[in-house]
CSV table of C-alpha atoms in Angstrom, one decimal:
chain,number,residue,atom,x,y,z
A,1201,MET,CA,54.8,61.5,15.4
A,1202,MET,CA,51.6,60.9,17.1
A,1203,LEU,CA,50.3,64.2,15.9
A,1204,PHE,CA,51.2,63.3,12.3
A,1205,LEU,CA,49.4,59.9,12.7
A,1206,SER,CA,46.2,61.6,14.1
A,1207,MET,CA,46.2,63.9,11.0
A,1208,TYR,CA,46.6,61.0,8.6
A,1209,PRO,CA,44.6,58.0,9.8
A,1210,ALA,CA,46.5,54.8,9.1
A,1211,TRP,CA,43.4,53.0,7.9
A,1212,HIS,CA,42.8,55.4,5.1
A,1213,LEU,CA,44.4,53.5,2.3
A,1214,ASN,CA,42.7,55.4,-0.5
A,1215,THR,CA,45.2,58.2,0.1
A,1216,GLN,CA,48.6,58.0,-1.7
A,1217,TRP,CA,51.1,57.3,1.1
A,1218,HIS,CA,54.5,59.0,1.1
A,1219,VAL,CA,57.0,56.2,1.2
A,1220,GLN,CA,59.8,56.9,3.8
A,1221,GLY,CA,63.3,55.7,3.7
A,1222,ARG,CA,63.8,52.4,5.5
A,1223,LEU,CA,65.7,54.1,8.4
A,1224,ASP,CA,63.0,56.7,8.9
A,1225,TYR,CA,60.4,54.0,8.7
A,1226,LEU,CA,62.0,51.8,11.3
A,1227,LYS,CA,62.4,54.8,13.7
A,1228,ALA,CA,58.8,55.6,13.4
A,1229,TYR,CA,57.7,52.0,13.9
A,1230,PHE,CA,59.6,51.5,17.1
A,1231,ALA,CA,59.3,55.0,18.6
A,1232,GLY,CA,55.9,54.4,20.2
A,1233,TYR,CA,57.0,50.9,21.4
A,1234,ILE,CA,60.2,52.2,23.0
A,1235,GLN,CA,58.3,55.0,24.7
A,1236,ARG,CA,55.7,52.7,26.1
A,1237,GLU,CA,58.4,50.3,27.5
A,1238,LYS,CA,60.2,53.1,29.1
A,1239,LYS,CA,56.9,54.0,30.9
A,1240,MET,CA,56.7,50.5,32.2
A,1241,GLY,CA,60.1,50.7,33.7
A,1242,GLY,CA,61.9,48.9,30.9
A,1243,LYS,CA,60.7,45.5,32.1
A,1244,ASN,CA,59.5,44.3,28.7
A,1245,VAL,CA,62.0,45.8,26.4
A,1246,SER,CA,63.1,42.4,25.0
A,1247,LYS,CA,59.7,40.9,24.6
A,1248,TRP,CA,59.2,42.1,21.0
A,1249,SER,CA,62.4,40.4,20.0
A,1250,GLU,CA,61.7,37.3,22.0
A,1251,ILE,CA,58.3,36.8,20.4
A,1252,GLY,CA,59.9,36.7,17.0
A,1253,GLN,CA,62.6,34.3,18.1
A,1254,TYR,CA,60.0,32.0,19.8
A,1255,VAL,CA,57.8,31.8,16.7
A,1256,THR,CA,60.8,31.2,14.4
A,1257,LYS,CA,62.2,28.4,16.6
A,1258,LYS,CA,58.8,26.8,16.9
A,1259,ILE,CA,58.1,26.7,13.2
A,1260,GLN,CA,61.7,25.4,12.5
A,1261,CYS,CA,61.1,22.6,15.0
A,1262,ILE,CA,57.8,21.6,13.4
A,1263,GLN,CA,59.4,21.8,10.0
A,1264,GLU,CA,62.6,19.8,10.9
A,1265,THR,CA,60.6,17.0,12.5
A,1266,GLU,CA,57.9,17.2,9.8
A,1267,ASP,CA,55.3,17.3,12.6
A,1268,TYR,CA,52.0,17.3,10.7
A,1269,ALA,CA,50.3,16.1,13.9
A,1270,ALA,CA,51.2,19.3,15.6
A,1271,LEU,CA,49.9,21.4,12.7
A,1272,ALA,CA,46.6,19.5,12.9
A,1273,LYS,CA,46.3,20.3,16.6
A,1274,LEU,CA,47.2,23.9,15.9
A,1275,ARG,CA,44.5,24.2,13.4
A,1276,ARG,CA,42.0,23.2,16.0
A,1277,GLY,CA,42.8,26.4,17.7
A,1278,MET,CA,41.4,28.5,14.9
A,1279,GLY,CA,38.4,30.6,16.1
A,1280,HIS,CA,39.3,30.0,19.7
A,1281,GLN,CA,41.1,32.1,22.3
A,1282,PRO,CA,44.4,30.9,24.0
A,1283,GLY,CA,43.5,28.5,26.7
A,1284,GLU,CA,40.2,27.3,25.3
A,1285,VAL,CA,41.8,24.2,23.6
A,1286,PRO,CA,43.8,22.3,26.3
A,1287,GLU,CA,45.4,19.9,23.8
A,1288,LEU,CA,47.4,22.9,22.5
A,1289,TYR,CA,49.0,23.6,25.9
A,1290,GLY,CA,52.0,21.4,25.2
A,1291,ILE,CA,52.7,22.7,21.7
A,1292,LEU,CA,52.4,26.4,22.7
A,1293,LEU,CA,53.8,26.6,26.2
A,1294,GLU,CA,56.8,24.2,25.7
A,1295,ASN,CA,59.9,26.4,25.4
A,1296,MET,CA,57.8,29.6,25.7
A,1297,PRO,CA,59.7,32.2,27.8
A,1298,GLU,CA,58.0,32.3,31.2
A,1299,VAL,CA,58.0,36.1,31.0
A,1300,PHE,CA,55.2,35.8,28.5
A,1301,TRP,CA,52.9,34.2,31.2
A,1302,ASN,CA,50.6,35.7,33.7
A,1303,ASN,CA,50.5,34.1,37.1
A,1304,GLN,CA,46.8,34.8,37.4
A,1305,GLY,CA,46.0,32.6,34.4
A,1306,GLU,CA,45.0,35.5,32.2
A,1307,VAL,CA,46.0,35.6,28.6
A,1308,THR,CA,48.8,38.0,27.9
A,1309,GLU,CA,49.6,40.1,24.8
A,1310,GLU,CA,52.6,37.9,24.2
A,1311,GLU,CA,50.6,34.6,24.3
A,1312,TRP,CA,48.0,36.2,22.0
A,1313,SER,CA,50.7,37.1,19.5
A,1314,CYS,CA,52.3,33.7,19.5
A,1315,TYR,CA,49.0,31.8,19.5
A,1316,VAL,CA,47.5,33.7,16.5
A,1317,ALA,CA,50.7,33.5,14.4
A,1318,LEU,CA,51.3,29.8,15.0
A,1319,THR,CA,47.6,28.7,14.4
A,1320,LEU,CA,47.6,30.8,11.2
A,1321,PHE,CA,50.8,29.2,10.1
A,1322,ALA,CA,49.2,25.8,10.6
A,1323,TRP,CA,46.1,26.8,8.7
A,1324,HIS,CA,48.2,28.3,5.9
A,1325,GLN,CA,50.4,25.2,5.7
A,1326,GLN,CA,47.6,22.7,5.3
A,1327,GLY,CA,47.9,20.7,2.1
A,1328,ASN,CA,51.6,21.8,1.5
A,1329,ASP,CA,54.7,19.9,2.1
A,1330,LEU,CA,56.6,21.1,5.1
A,1331,ILE,CA,60.0,20.9,3.5
A,1332,LYS,CA,59.4,21.8,-0.2
A,1333,GLU,CA,56.4,24.1,0.4
A,1334,CYS,CA,56.9,25.8,3.7
A,1335,VAL,CA,54.6,28.9,3.8
A,1336,HIS,CA,56.7,30.7,6.4
A,1337,THR,CA,59.5,32.8,5.0
A,1338,GLU,CA,62.4,34.4,7.0
A,1339,GLN,CA,62.7,37.1,4.4
A,1340,LYS,CA,62.5,40.5,6.2
A,1341,TYR,CA,59.7,43.0,5.6
A,1342,GLU,CA,57.2,40.5,4.4
A,1343,SER,CA,54.4,42.0,6.4
A,1344,ILE,CA,50.7,41.3,5.9
A,1345,GLY,CA,50.5,44.6,4.0
A,1346,LYS,CA,53.0,43.5,1.4
A,1347,THR,CA,51.4,40.1,1.2
A,1348,MET,CA,48.0,41.4,0.5
A,1349,LYS,CA,49.4,43.5,-2.4
A,1350,LYS,CA,51.1,40.4,-3.7
A,1351,LEU,CA,47.7,38.6,-3.5
A,1352,SER,CA,46.0,41.3,-5.5
A,1353,TYR,CA,48.5,40.9,-8.2
A,1354,ALA,CA,48.0,37.1,-8.2
A,1355,LEU,CA,44.3,37.4,-8.4
A,1356,ASN,CA,44.6,39.9,-11.3
A,1357,ARG,CA,46.8,37.9,-13.5
A,1358,GLU,CA,46.1,38.8,-17.1
A,1359,ASP,CA,43.6,41.3,-15.9
A,1360,LYS,CA,41.2,38.6,-14.8
A,1361,ASP,CA,40.2,40.5,-11.7
A,1362,PRO,CA,40.8,44.2,-12.0
A,1363,ASP,CA,38.9,45.0,-8.7
A,1364,ALA,CA,41.3,42.7,-6.7
A,1365,GLU,CA,43.4,45.5,-5.4
A,1366,LYS,CA,40.4,47.5,-4.0
A,1367,ARG,CA,39.1,44.4,-2.3
A,1368,MET,CA,42.5,43.8,-0.7
A,1369,GLN,CA,42.5,47.4,0.4
A,1370,ARG,CA,39.1,46.9,2.1
A,1371,LYS,CA,40.3,43.8,3.9
A,1372,LEU,CA,43.4,45.6,5.1
A,1373,GLN,CA,41.2,48.5,6.4
A,1374,MET,CA,39.0,46.0,8.3
A,1375,LEU,CA,42.0,44.4,9.9
A,1376,MET,CA,43.4,47.8,11.0
A,1377,THR,CA,40.1,48.7,12.6
A,1378,SER,CA,39.7,45.6,14.6
A,1379,LYS,CA,38.4,46.4,18.1
A,1380,ASP,CA,39.9,43.4,19.9
A,1381,MET,CA,42.0,40.3,19.4
A,1382,PRO,CA,39.2,37.9,18.4
A,1383,GLU,CA,38.2,40.3,15.6
A,1384,LEU,CA,41.8,40.7,14.5
A,1385,PHE,CA,42.1,37.0,14.4
A,1386,TYR,CA,39.0,36.6,12.4
A,1387,HIS,CA,40.2,39.0,9.7
A,1388,LEU,CA,43.7,37.5,9.6
A,1389,LYS,CA,42.1,34.1,9.1
A,1390,SER,CA,40.1,35.4,6.2
A,1391,MET,CA,43.2,36.8,4.6
A,1392,VAL,CA,45.3,33.7,5.1
A,1393,THR,CA,42.5,31.6,3.6
A,1394,LEU,CA,42.9,33.6,0.3
A,1395,ILE,CA,46.7,33.8,0.5
A,1396,ARG,CA,47.1,30.0,0.8
A,1397,LYS,CA,45.3,29.4,-2.5
A,1398,GLU,CA,47.9,31.4,-4.3
A,1399,LYS,CA,51.0,29.8,-2.6
A,1400,ILE,CA,52.2,33.1,-1.1
A,1401,ALA,CA,54.5,32.9,1.9
A,1402,ILE,CA,54.3,35.1,5.0
A,1403,ASN,CA,57.0,36.0,7.6
A,1404,TYR,CA,55.1,34.6,10.6
A,1405,SER,CA,57.7,35.8,13.1
A,1406,GLU,CA,57.2,39.4,11.9
A,1407,LEU,CA,53.5,38.9,11.9
A,1408,ALA,CA,53.6,37.8,15.6
A,1409,GLN,CA,55.6,40.9,16.5
A,1410,ASP,CA,53.2,43.1,14.6
A,1411,ILE,CA,50.3,41.5,16.4
A,1412,TYR,CA,52.0,42.2,19.7
A,1413,LEU,CA,52.5,45.9,19.1
A,1414,PHE,CA,49.0,46.2,17.6
A,1415,GLN,CA,47.5,45.3,21.0
A,1416,PHE,CA,48.7,48.7,22.6
A,1417,GLN,CA,46.9,51.9,21.8
A,1418,ASP,CA,50.2,53.9,21.5
A,1419,THR,CA,51.9,51.5,19.0
A,1420,ARG,CA,48.8,50.4,17.0
A,1421,PRO,CA,49.1,53.4,14.7
A,1422,GLN,CA,52.7,52.5,13.8
A,1423,VAL,CA,51.7,49.0,13.0
A,1424,SER,CA,48.9,50.1,10.8
A,1425,LEU,CA,51.1,52.7,9.0
A,1426,LYS,CA,53.7,50.0,8.5
A,1427,TRP,CA,51.1,47.7,6.8
A,1428,ALA,CA,49.8,50.5,4.6
A,1429,GLN,CA,53.3,51.6,3.6
A,1430,ASP,CA,54.2,48.0,2.7
A,1431,PHE,CA,51.0,47.7,0.7
A,1432,TYR,CA,52.0,50.6,-1.4
A,1433,ARG,CA,55.8,50.3,-1.3
A,1434,ILE,CA,55.6,47.3,-3.7
A,1435,ASN,CA,54.4,49.7,-6.4
A,1436,LYS,CA,57.5,51.8,-6.1
A,1437,GLU,CA,59.8,48.8,-6.0
A,1438,GLU,CA,58.3,47.5,-9.3
A,1439,GLU,CA,58.6,51.0,-10.9
A,1440,ASP,CA,62.3,51.1,-9.9
A,1441,ASN,CA,62.8,47.6,-11.3
A,1442,GLU,CA,61.2,48.6,-14.6
A,1443,ASP,CA,63.5,51.6,-14.9
A,1444,LYS,CA,66.7,49.5,-14.6
């Protein structure tokens, strides 16, 4: 699998991707993750799942209580790293699994994933009603790749912006080649700023899980490939619908 990925760089979106079956796709996506966890003694096998559950529950809590104050606080975390804004400690750390923490006070991959996803959700939700217009969707396979393709369609309504798809490709490429978490955060914020203007929802639990795996060298290619496949998969889905 890794040899295949090295031959076909995940960021090269100008190449026509071969869309795998969903089962093969999931196997490829998790293969590197499982291998890495085995090397670590299996201590963190459940973290990927726990990250998704934590983000889902946190968003549900904010939505059910219509806690716009929490959203305002989370937005203050934009552009900062975890730990730099003390007023967010309560919102983020409450009910967060302690296995996500580092006893030395260093930011962990798990904390980065949750922090970025939740602050982006708050940024995305701004100006929208939490009940009627929640920007988080629990629909599966709504990755940032698929969302960016939807955005290109929205921008090109009635052929008003024929270059939209190419621009979204470039943004996705820049995201995939991020060298560190602050850079990844920066590109994601840029994307979400465009997405929120078009009222497009994102599965923020899935995004948090993707961000988690993106932070490891051996699983980053799978995440990039997933985003690329999802960007192009929507073409095939539309063609199939037209044939029916």
